Structures are given as structure tokens and as C-alpha cells.
mmCIF file with all atom_site columns, C-alpha atoms in Angstrom:
data_model
loop_
_atom_site.group_PDB
_atom_site.id
_atom_site.type_symbol
_atom_site.label_atom_id
_atom_site.label_alt_id
_atom_site.label_comp_id
_atom_site.label_asym_id
_atom_site.label_entity_id
_atom_site.label_seq_id
_atom_site.pdbx_PDB_ins_code
_atom_site.Cartn_x
_atom_site.Cartn_y
_atom_site.Cartn_z
_atom_site.occupancy
_atom_site.B_iso_or_equiv
_atom_site.pdbx_formal_charge
_atom_site.auth_seq_id
_atom_site.auth_comp_id
_atom_site.auth_asym_id
_atom_site.auth_atom_id
_atom_site.pdbx_PDB_model_num
ATOM 1   C CA . MET A 1 1   ? 0.000   0.000   0.000   1.00 0.00 ? 906  MET A CA 1
ATOM 2   C CA . THR A 1 2   ? 2.961   2.348   0.178   1.00 0.00 ? 907  THR A CA 1
ATOM 3   C CA . SER A 1 3   ? 5.145   3.386   -2.677  1.00 0.00 ? 908  SER A CA 1
ATOM 4   C CA . ALA A 1 4   ? 8.731   2.373   -3.271  1.00 0.00 ? 909  ALA A CA 1
ATOM 5   C CA . PRO A 1 5   ? 11.437  3.782   -0.996  1.00 0.00 ? 910  PRO A CA 1
ATOM 6   C CA . GLY A 1 6   ? 12.461  7.312   -1.811  1.00 0.00 ? 911  GLY A CA 1
ATOM 7   C CA . PRO A 1 7   ? 15.675  9.237   -1.347  1.00 0.00 ? 912  PRO A CA 1
ATOM 8   C CA . ALA A 1 8   ? 17.867  8.441   1.636   1.00 0.00 ? 913  ALA A CA 1
ATOM 9   C CA . THR A 1 9   ? 17.254  11.848  3.198   1.00 0.00 ? 914  THR A CA 1
ATOM 10  C CA . PRO A 1 10  ? 13.851  13.466  3.577   1.00 0.00 ? 915  PRO A CA 1
ATOM 11  C CA . PRO A 1 11  ? 13.429  17.163  2.814   1.00 0.00 ? 916  PRO A CA 1
ATOM 12  C CA . ALA A 1 12  ? 14.651  19.623  5.428   1.00 0.00 ? 917  ALA A CA 1
ATOM 13  C CA . ALA A 1 13  ? 11.087  20.325  6.520   1.00 0.00 ? 918  ALA A CA 1
ATOM 14  C CA . PRO A 1 14  ? 8.260   17.973  5.590   1.00 0.00 ? 919  PRO A CA 1
ATOM 15  C CA . PRO A 1 15  ? 5.195   19.675  4.135   1.00 0.00 ? 920  PRO A CA 1
ATOM 16  C CA . ASP A 1 16  ? 2.202   20.450  6.290   1.00 0.00 ? 921  ASP A CA 1
ATOM 17  C CA . PRO A 1 17  ? 0.177   17.297  6.936   1.00 0.00 ? 922  PRO A CA 1
ATOM 18  C CA . GLY A 1 18  ? -2.524  16.643  4.383   1.00 0.00 ? 923  GLY A CA 1
ATOM 19  C CA . ALA A 1 19  ? -4.437  13.966  2.559   1.00 0.00 ? 924  ALA A CA 1
ATOM 20  C CA . LEU A 1 20  ? -5.321  13.705  -1.107  1.00 0.00 ? 925  LEU A CA 1
ATOM 21  C CA . LEU A 1 21  ? -8.280  11.590  -2.154  1.00 0.00 ? 926  LEU A CA 1
ATOM 22  C CA . LEU A 1 22  ? -8.320  10.665  -5.833  1.00 0.00 ? 927  LEU A CA 1
ATOM 23  C CA . THR A 1 23  ? -11.916 10.064  -6.839  1.00 0.00 ? 928  THR A CA 1
ATOM 24  C CA . GLY A 1 24  ? -13.586 9.144   -10.095 1.00 0.00 ? 929  GLY A CA 1
ATOM 25  C CA . THR A 1 25  ? -15.708 6.474   -11.637 1.00 0.00 ? 930  THR A CA 1
ATOM 26  C CA . VAL A 1 26  ? -14.641 2.836   -11.821 1.00 0.00 ? 931  VAL A CA 1
ATOM 27  C CA . GLY A 1 27  ? -11.840 2.531   -14.366 1.00 0.00 ? 932  GLY A CA 1
ATOM 28  C CA . ALA A 1 28  ? -10.745 6.175   -14.191 1.00 0.00 ? 933  ALA A CA 1
ATOM 29  C CA . GLY A 1 29  ? -7.264  5.223   -12.961 1.00 0.00 ? 934  GLY A CA 1
ATOM 30  C CA . LYS A 1 30  ? -7.471  6.156   -9.294  1.00 0.00 ? 935  LYS A CA 1
ATOM 31  C CA . SER A 1 31  ? -5.325  3.316   -7.928  1.00 0.00 ? 936  SER A CA 1
ATOM 32  C CA . THR A 1 32  ? -2.712  3.583   -10.675 1.00 0.00 ? 937  THR A CA 1
ATOM 33  C CA . THR A 1 33  ? -2.520  7.355   -10.284 1.00 0.00 ? 938  THR A CA 1
ATOM 34  C CA . ALA A 1 34  ? -2.180  7.062   -6.501  1.00 0.00 ? 939  ALA A CA 1
ATOM 35  C CA . GLN A 1 35  ? 0.828   4.773   -6.939  1.00 0.00 ? 940  GLN A CA 1
ATOM 36  C CA . HIS A 1 36  ? 2.434   7.243   -9.354  1.00 0.00 ? 941  HIS A CA 1
ATOM 37  C CA . VAL A 1 37  ? 1.723   10.184  -7.033  1.00 0.00 ? 942  VAL A CA 1
ATOM 38  C CA . GLY A 1 38  ? 3.468   8.199   -4.304  1.00 0.00 ? 943  GLY A CA 1
ATOM 39  C CA . GLU A 1 39  ? 6.486   7.691   -6.549  1.00 0.00 ? 944  GLU A CA 1
ATOM 40  C CA . LEU A 1 40  ? 6.685   11.421  -7.294  1.00 0.00 ? 945  LEU A CA 1
ATOM 41  C CA . LEU A 1 41  ? 6.435   12.256  -3.595  1.00 0.00 ? 946  LEU A CA 1
ATOM 42  C CA . ALA A 1 42  ? 9.193   9.730   -2.820  1.00 0.00 ? 947  ALA A CA 1
ATOM 43  C CA . GLU A 1 43  ? 11.431  11.298  -5.478  1.00 0.00 ? 948  GLU A CA 1
ATOM 44  C CA . ARG A 1 44  ? 10.944  14.630  -3.695  1.00 0.00 ? 949  ARG A CA 1
ATOM 45  C CA . GLY A 1 45  ? 11.655  13.139  -0.285  1.00 0.00 ? 950  GLY A CA 1
ATOM 46  C CA . VAL A 1 46  ? 8.127   13.715  1.038   1.00 0.00 ? 951  VAL A CA 1
ATOM 47  C CA . PRO A 1 47  ? 7.137   11.266  3.801   1.00 0.00 ? 952  PRO A CA 1
ATOM 48  C CA . HIS A 1 48  ? 3.865   9.714   2.683   1.00 0.00 ? 953  HIS A CA 1
ATOM 49  C CA . ALA A 1 49  ? 1.659   6.649   2.425   1.00 0.00 ? 954  ALA A CA 1
ATOM 50  C CA . VAL A 1 50  ? -0.575  5.413   -0.401  1.00 0.00 ? 955  VAL A CA 1
ATOM 51  C CA . VAL A 1 51  ? -3.845  3.683   0.481   1.00 0.00 ? 956  VAL A CA 1
ATOM 52  C CA . ASP A 1 52  ? -6.270  2.039   -1.936  1.00 0.00 ? 957  ASP A CA 1
ATOM 53  C CA . LEU A 1 53  ? -9.591  2.392   -0.150  1.00 0.00 ? 958  LEU A CA 1
ATOM 54  C CA . ASP A 1 54  ? -11.055 -0.603  -2.011  1.00 0.00 ? 959  ASP A CA 1
ATOM 55  C CA . GLU A 1 55  ? -8.680  -2.829  -0.060  1.00 0.00 ? 960  GLU A CA 1
ATOM 56  C CA . LEU A 1 56  ? -9.892  -1.428  3.257   1.00 0.00 ? 961  LEU A CA 1
ATOM 57  C CA . ARG A 1 57  ? -13.433 -2.608  2.553   1.00 0.00 ? 962  ARG A CA 1
ATOM 58  C CA . ARG A 1 58  ? -12.785 -5.819  0.633   1.00 0.00 ? 963  ARG A CA 1
ATOM 59  C CA . SER A 1 59  ? -14.722 -8.469  2.510   1.00 0.00 ? 964  SER A CA 1
ATOM 60  C CA . TRP A 1 60  ? -17.792 -10.534 1.886   1.00 0.00 ? 965  TRP A CA 1
ATOM 61  C CA . PRO A 1 61  ? -20.686 -10.445 2.400   1.00 0.00 ? 966  PRO A CA 1
ATOM 62  C CA . ALA A 1 62  ? -21.614 -6.792  2.679   1.00 0.00 ? 967  ALA A CA 1
ATOM 63  C CA . PRO A 1 63  ? -24.029 -5.998  5.485   1.00 0.00 ? 968  PRO A CA 1
ATOM 64  C CA . PRO A 1 64  ? -27.598 -4.990  4.649   1.00 0.00 ? 969  PRO A CA 1
ATOM 65  C CA . GLY A 1 65  ? -27.861 -1.268  3.997   1.00 0.00 ? 970  GLY A CA 1
ATOM 66  C CA . ASP A 1 66  ? -24.142 -0.784  3.239   1.00 0.00 ? 971  ASP A CA 1
ATOM 67  C CA . PRO A 1 67  ? -23.514 -2.530  -0.118  1.00 0.00 ? 972  PRO A CA 1
ATOM 68  C CA . PHE A 1 68  ? -20.169 -0.792  -0.682  1.00 0.00 ? 973  PHE A CA 1
ATOM 69  C CA . GLN A 1 69  ? -19.054 -1.315  2.928   1.00 0.00 ? 974  GLN A CA 1
ATOM 70  C CA . GLN A 1 70  ? -18.316 2.340   3.575   1.00 0.00 ? 975  GLN A CA 1
ATOM 71  C CA . ASP A 1 71  ? -18.572 1.845   7.349   1.00 0.00 ? 976  ASP A CA 1
ATOM 72  C CA . LEU A 1 72  ? -15.863 -0.840  7.260   1.00 0.00 ? 977  LEU A CA 1
ATOM 73  C CA . GLU A 1 73  ? -13.719 1.288   4.954   1.00 0.00 ? 978  GLU A CA 1
ATOM 74  C CA . LEU A 1 74  ? -13.923 4.301   7.265   1.00 0.00 ? 979  LEU A CA 1
ATOM 75  C CA . GLU A 1 75  ? -13.174 2.275   10.389  1.00 0.00 ? 980  GLU A CA 1
ATOM 76  C CA . ASN A 1 76  ? -10.096 0.787   8.742   1.00 0.00 ? 981  ASN A CA 1
ATOM 77  C CA . LEU A 1 77  ? -9.060  4.145   7.264   1.00 0.00 ? 982  LEU A CA 1
ATOM 78  C CA . ARG A 1 78  ? -9.168  5.805   10.685  1.00 0.00 ? 983  ARG A CA 1
ATOM 79  C CA . ALA A 1 79  ? -6.827  3.145   12.095  1.00 0.00 ? 984  ALA A CA 1
ATOM 80  C CA . VAL A 1 80  ? -4.472  2.981   9.099   1.00 0.00 ? 985  VAL A CA 1
ATOM 81  C CA . ALA A 1 81  ? -4.200  6.763   8.759   1.00 0.00 ? 986  ALA A CA 1
ATOM 82  C CA . ALA A 1 82  ? -3.382  7.135   12.462  1.00 0.00 ? 987  ALA A CA 1
ATOM 83  C CA . VAL A 1 83  ? -0.582  4.572   12.180  1.00 0.00 ? 988  VAL A CA 1
ATOM 84  C CA . TYR A 1 84  ? 0.889   6.179   9.065   1.00 0.00 ? 989  TYR A CA 1
ATOM 85  C CA . ARG A 1 85  ? 0.775   9.648   10.654  1.00 0.00 ? 990  ARG A CA 1
ATOM 86  C CA . ARG A 1 86  ? 2.369   8.306   13.857  1.00 0.00 ? 991  ARG A CA 1
ATOM 87  C CA . ARG A 1 87  ? 5.101   6.699   11.730  1.00 0.00 ? 992  ARG A CA 1
ATOM 88  C CA . GLY A 1 88  ? 5.920   10.014  10.050  1.00 0.00 ? 993  GLY A CA 1
ATOM 89  C CA . ALA A 1 89  ? 3.811   10.225  6.887   1.00 0.00 ? 994  ALA A CA 1
ATOM 90  C CA . SER A 1 90  ? 3.007   13.874  6.379   1.00 0.00 ? 995  SER A CA 1
ATOM 91  C CA . ARG A 1 91  ? 0.989   13.179  3.240   1.00 0.00 ? 996  ARG A CA 1
ATOM 92  C CA . LEU A 1 92  ? -1.637  10.496  2.677   1.00 0.00 ? 997  LEU A CA 1
ATOM 93  C CA . VAL A 1 93  ? -2.647  9.603   -0.877  1.00 0.00 ? 998  VAL A CA 1
ATOM 94  C CA . LEU A 1 94  ? -5.976  7.803   -1.097  1.00 0.00 ? 999  LEU A CA 1
ATOM 95  C CA . ALA A 1 95  ? -7.665  6.159   -4.078  1.00 0.00 ? 1000 ALA A CA 1
ATOM 96  C CA . GLY A 1 96  ? -11.412 5.755   -3.734  1.00 0.00 ? 1001 GLY A CA 1
ATOM 97  C CA . VAL A 1 97  ? -14.845 7.081   -4.564  1.00 0.00 ? 1002 VAL A CA 1
ATOM 98  C CA . LEU A 1 98  ? -16.403 10.051  -2.850  1.00 0.00 ? 1003 LEU A CA 1
ATOM 99  C CA . GLU A 1 99  ? -20.024 10.432  -3.972  1.00 0.00 ? 1004 GLU A CA 1
ATOM 100 C CA . ASP A 1 100 ? -21.367 13.295  -1.864  1.00 0.00 ? 1005 ASP A CA 1
ATOM 101 C CA . ARG A 1 101 ? -20.348 16.343  0.155   1.00 0.00 ? 1006 ARG A CA 1
ATOM 102 C CA . GLY A 1 102 ? -21.542 14.834  3.438   1.00 0.00 ? 1007 GLY A CA 1
ATOM 103 C CA . SER A 1 103 ? -19.093 11.970  3.051   1.00 0.00 ? 1008 SER A CA 1
ATOM 104 C CA . ARG A 1 104 ? -16.240 14.382  2.453   1.00 0.00 ? 1009 ARG A CA 1
ATOM 105 C CA . ALA A 1 105 ? -16.292 15.640  6.044   1.00 0.00 ? 1010 ALA A CA 1
ATOM 106 C CA . VAL A 1 106 ? -16.475 12.058  7.339   1.00 0.00 ? 1011 VAL A CA 1
ATOM 107 C CA . TYR A 1 107 ? -13.381 11.058  5.330   1.00 0.00 ? 1012 TYR A CA 1
ATOM 108 C CA . GLU A 1 108 ? -11.484 14.148  6.464   1.00 0.00 ? 1013 GLU A CA 1
ATOM 109 C CA . ASP A 1 109 ? -12.305 13.254  10.055  1.00 0.00 ? 1014 ASP A CA 1
ATOM 110 C CA . ALA A 1 110 ? -11.113 9.675   9.447   1.00 0.00 ? 1015 ALA A CA 1
ATOM 111 C CA . VAL A 1 111 ? -7.696  10.727  8.105   1.00 0.00 ? 1016 VAL A CA 1
ATOM 112 C CA . GLY A 1 112 ? -7.231  13.356  10.823  1.00 0.00 ? 1017 GLY A CA 1
ATOM 113 C CA . VAL A 1 113 ? -5.649  15.946  8.517   1.00 0.00 ? 1018 VAL A CA 1
ATOM 114 C CA . PRO A 1 114 ? -6.979  18.407  5.924   1.00 0.00 ? 1019 PRO A CA 1
ATOM 115 C CA . LEU A 1 115 ? -8.386  16.573  2.897   1.00 0.00 ? 1020 LEU A CA 1
ATOM 116 C CA . THR A 1 116 ? -8.079  17.668  -0.719  1.00 0.00 ? 1021 THR A CA 1
ATOM 117 C CA . VAL A 1 117 ? -10.158 15.860  -3.337  1.00 0.00 ? 1022 VAL A CA 1
ATOM 118 C CA . CYS A 1 118 ? -9.134  15.519  -6.973  1.00 0.00 ? 1023 CYS A CA 1
ATOM 119 C CA . ARG A 1 119 ? -11.436 13.904  -9.497  1.00 0.00 ? 1024 ARG A CA 1
ATOM 120 C CA . LEU A 1 120 ? -9.984  11.951  -12.400 1.00 0.00 ? 1025 LEU A CA 1
ATOM 121 C CA . ARG A 1 121 ? -12.335 12.422  -15.325 1.00 0.00 ? 1026 ARG A CA 1
ATOM 122 C CA . LEU A 1 122 ? -12.619 10.392  -18.500 1.00 0.00 ? 1027 LEU A CA 1
ATOM 123 C CA . ALA A 1 123 ? -15.520 10.019  -20.936 1.00 0.00 ? 1028 ALA A CA 1
ATOM 124 C CA . VAL A 1 124 ? -17.742 7.022   -20.185 1.00 0.00 ? 1029 VAL A CA 1
ATOM 125 C CA . PRO A 1 125 ? -17.056 5.279   -23.547 1.00 0.00 ? 1030 PRO A CA 1
ATOM 126 C CA . ALA A 1 126 ? -13.300 5.396   -22.836 1.00 0.00 ? 1031 ALA A CA 1
ATOM 127 C CA . ILE A 1 127 ? -13.923 4.105   -19.300 1.00 0.00 ? 1032 ILE A CA 1
ATOM 128 C CA . ARG A 1 128 ? -15.930 1.210   -20.724 1.00 0.00 ? 1033 ARG A CA 1
ATOM 129 C CA . ASP A 1 129 ? -13.066 0.370   -23.092 1.00 0.00 ? 1034 ASP A CA 1
ATOM 130 C CA . ARG A 1 130 ? -10.740 0.143   -20.083 1.00 0.00 ? 1035 ARG A CA 1
ATOM 131 C CA . LEU A 1 131 ? -13.238 -2.016  -18.220 1.00 0.00 ? 1036 LEU A CA 1
ATOM 132 C CA . ASP A 1 132 ? -13.624 -4.339  -21.217 1.00 0.00 ? 1037 ASP A CA 1
ATOM 133 C CA . ALA A 1 133 ? -9.889  -5.042  -21.070 1.00 0.00 ? 1038 ALA A CA 1
ATOM 134 C CA . ARG A 1 134 ? -9.764  -5.291  -17.262 1.00 0.00 ? 1039 ARG A CA 1
ATOM 135 C CA . HIS A 1 135 ? -12.695 -7.668  -16.867 1.00 0.00 ? 1040 HIS A CA 1
ATOM 136 C CA . ALA A 1 136 ? -12.377 -9.744  -20.036 1.00 0.00 ? 1041 ALA A CA 1
ATOM 137 C CA . GLY A 1 137 ? -13.498 -13.284 -19.339 1.00 0.00 ? 1042 GLY A CA 1
ATOM 138 C CA . TYR A 1 138 ? -15.795 -12.271 -16.466 1.00 0.00 ? 1043 TYR A CA 1
ATOM 139 C CA . PRO A 1 139 ? -19.060 -11.265 -18.185 1.00 0.00 ? 1044 PRO A CA 1
ATOM 140 C CA . ALA A 1 140 ? -21.132 -10.694 -15.025 1.00 0.00 ? 1045 ALA A CA 1
ATOM 141 C CA . VAL A 1 141 ? -18.422 -8.576  -13.412 1.00 0.00 ? 1046 VAL A CA 1
ATOM 142 C CA . LEU A 1 142 ? -17.914 -6.641  -16.656 1.00 0.00 ? 1047 LEU A CA 1
ATOM 143 C CA . ALA A 1 143 ? -21.633 -5.955  -17.049 1.00 0.00 ? 1048 ALA A CA 1
ATOM 144 C CA . TRP A 1 144 ? -21.865 -4.620  -13.481 1.00 0.00 ? 1049 TRP A CA 1
ATOM 145 C CA . HIS A 1 145 ? -18.813 -2.355  -13.905 1.00 0.00 ? 1050 HIS A CA 1
ATOM 146 C CA . ARG A 1 146 ? -19.945 -1.057  -17.320 1.00 0.00 ? 1051 ARG A CA 1
ATOM 147 C CA . HIS A 1 147 ? -23.307 -0.106  -15.813 1.00 0.00 ? 1052 HIS A CA 1
ATOM 148 C CA . ARG A 1 148 ? -21.753 1.360   -12.667 1.00 0.00 ? 1053 ARG A CA 1
ATOM 149 C CA . ALA A 1 149 ? -19.354 3.499   -14.738 1.00 0.00 ? 1054 ALA A CA 1
ATOM 150 C CA . GLY A 1 150 ? -22.180 5.468   -16.330 1.00 0.00 ? 1055 GLY A CA 1
ATOM 151 C CA . GLU A 1 151 ? -24.164 5.637   -13.116 1.00 0.00 ? 1056 GLU A CA 1
ATOM 152 C CA . LEU A 1 152 ? -21.196 6.816   -11.048 1.00 0.00 ? 1057 LEU A CA 1
ATOM 153 C CA . HIS A 1 153 ? -20.078 9.314   -13.701 1.00 0.00 ? 1058 HIS A CA 1
ATOM 154 C CA . ALA A 1 154 ? -23.504 10.999  -13.455 1.00 0.00 ? 1059 ALA A CA 1
ATOM 155 C CA . ILE A 1 155 ? -23.393 10.962  -9.630  1.00 0.00 ? 1060 ILE A CA 1
ATOM 156 C CA . LEU A 1 156 ? -19.947 12.585  -9.578  1.00 0.00 ? 1061 LEU A CA 1
ATOM 157 C CA . GLU A 1 157 ? -20.906 15.185  -12.190 1.00 0.00 ? 1062 GLU A CA 1
ATOM 158 C CA . ASP A 1 158 ? -23.856 16.243  -10.021 1.00 0.00 ? 1063 ASP A CA 1
ATOM 159 C CA . ALA A 1 159 ? -22.099 16.031  -6.641  1.00 0.00 ? 1064 ALA A CA 1
ATOM 160 C CA . ARG A 1 160 ? -19.023 18.150  -7.453  1.00 0.00 ? 1065 ARG A CA 1
ATOM 161 C CA . VAL A 1 161 ? -17.229 17.171  -4.254  1.00 0.00 ? 1066 VAL A CA 1
ATOM 162 C CA . GLU A 1 162 ? -13.779 17.741  -5.728  1.00 0.00 ? 1067 GLU A CA 1
ATOM 163 C CA . ASP A 1 163 ? -11.400 20.661  -5.301  1.00 0.00 ? 1068 ASP A CA 1
ATOM 164 C CA . ALA A 1 164 ? -9.788  19.962  -8.682  1.00 0.00 ? 1069 ALA A CA 1
ATOM 165 C CA . VAL A 1 165 ? -10.487 17.915  -11.800 1.00 0.00 ? 1070 VAL A CA 1
ATOM 166 C CA . VAL A 1 166 ? -7.864  16.323  -14.031 1.00 0.00 ? 1071 VAL A CA 1
ATOM 167 C CA . ASP A 1 167 ? -8.982  15.133  -17.451 1.00 0.00 ? 1072 ASP A CA 1
ATOM 168 C CA . VAL A 1 168 ? -6.986  11.959  -18.055 1.00 0.00 ? 1073 VAL A CA 1
ATOM 169 C CA . GLU A 1 169 ? -7.780  11.323  -21.728 1.00 0.00 ? 1074 GLU A CA 1
ATOM 170 C CA . GLY A 1 170 ? -4.580  10.564  -23.626 1.00 0.00 ? 1075 GLY A CA 1
ATOM 171 C CA . LEU A 1 171 ? -2.291  10.915  -20.601 1.00 0.00 ? 1076 LEU A CA 1
ATOM 172 C CA . ALA A 1 172 ? 0.091   8.241   -19.339 1.00 0.00 ? 1077 ALA A CA 1
ATOM 173 C CA . PRO A 1 173 ? -0.208  7.413   -15.613 1.00 0.00 ? 1078 PRO A CA 1
ATOM 174 C CA . ALA A 1 174 ? 2.913   9.411   -14.699 1.00 0.00 ? 1079 ALA A CA 1
ATOM 175 C CA . GLU A 1 175 ? 1.513   12.413  -16.586 1.00 0.00 ? 1080 GLU A CA 1
ATOM 176 C CA . VAL A 1 176 ? -1.786  12.117  -14.742 1.00 0.00 ? 1081 VAL A CA 1
ATOM 177 C CA . ALA A 1 177 ? 0.064   12.007  -11.403 1.00 0.00 ? 1082 ALA A CA 1
ATOM 178 C CA . ALA A 1 178 ? 2.077   15.119  -12.254 1.00 0.00 ? 1083 ALA A CA 1
ATOM 179 C CA . ALA A 1 179 ? -1.106  16.905  -13.369 1.00 0.00 ? 1084 ALA A CA 1
ATOM 180 C CA . VAL A 1 180 ? -2.796  15.953  -10.095 1.00 0.00 ? 1085 VAL A CA 1
ATOM 181 C CA . LEU A 1 181 ? 0.070   17.354  -8.013  1.00 0.00 ? 1086 LEU A CA 1
ATOM 182 C CA . ARG A 1 182 ? -0.096  20.615  -9.988  1.00 0.00 ? 1087 ARG A CA 1
ATOM 183 C CA . ALA A 1 183 ? -3.884  20.795  -9.703  1.00 0.00 ? 1088 ALA A CA 1
ATOM 184 C CA . VAL A 1 184 ? -3.898  20.394  -5.915  1.00 0.00 ? 1089 VAL A CA 1
ATOM 185 C CA . GLY A 1 185 ? -0.823  22.511  -5.210  1.00 0.00 ? 1090 GLY A CA 1
ATOM 186 C CA . TRP A 1 186 ? 1.406   19.666  -4.022  1.00 0.00 ? 1091 TRP A CA 1
ATOM 187 C CA . GLU A 1 187 ? 4.176   20.270  -6.569  1.00 0.00 ? 1092 GLU A CA 1
ATOM 188 C CA . ALA A 1 188 ? 6.808   21.553  -4.183  1.00 0.00 ? 1093 ALA A CA 1
#
């Protein structure tokens, strides 16, 4: 869940504590971008941790009334974020989905530091192309993700919970990560 080791010496003064949540529809590249953001932070000597929120809620079965297991995700995030902060991570990079403004405050409370949200945006047909490749051979899983992509895209367009948007069309993962850092002011 953390990126590769960075330089031997951290910067003279770590940046102010903060968390970045990369949001977007399924297939937008959140997890891949988070890993690349972590690599860029390591290159700059910024103490950080990368957390894929899907992994914090991956269990089965989901309880009634919480199909995406947000309660489990938040409980685990609170614990994981506290450990990473205690161990010196000044920046937390999260990959997940944030669907509404009310949830934003809950996630900020869970990480215990100011939260910035950046949405990765890609047209639904391009998302579906990515999903076709990712879930080839699993027709039921593919059908669910293809449907969810359009549904979630509409939810995120309406919710506007993000502080910044990065259009990812035609960009390589490292380019998306660099664009995210620029968009949220984490370049230095």
C-alpha cells in the first residue's frame, strides 16, 4: 500500500500534513494514479503513504444497507491513517470514490488531517473500453462495472465534491500524477 522507498534523506522540513483523495468512476485510474503520485512524492523526499480504499473494505458479504461497505472502509481508514501519521507520513494519498459532500467531512475526520479531493475524469465510452480489457473473461463482473461506470459518472458530475479535476484522456499514468500534483498545489 505504500510506494517504493524514496531518497535516503527526507526534505529539510516535511510539508504540512494533508491527505489527497483521488476520486472518479470505476476505471478512471485512481489506484494507478495514486501509486504514481506516491512515486513522485518519494522522489521529492516527502514522507507519505498510499492507500487504496477498495482494499480497506474488501470483505464478503456486505451488510444490509451498506452494499459498498463504507462503514468498514472508514473504520479501517481511521486506524491505518493514524498509524501512518504516527510513523511520520506527512501526506496520505488515497484512491477511492467520494459520492457526496456529506461523506467528504467524514473522510477528512477519518484521516485526521486536511483533505483535498481531486477527481480523475474520463468520458464514459473510454472508461468502458478500459473495463472491457480489465474484466475480459468475467461477463457478469464486466456488465456490473460497465453499468456502474455510467451511473457513477452521473453521480460525480452532479455532486461536485472535488477541489480539482484532471482530465486523463490521452495521458500516461505518470503524466496524470504530475497533473494531479499541480492541480492540488502539491508540486513543491
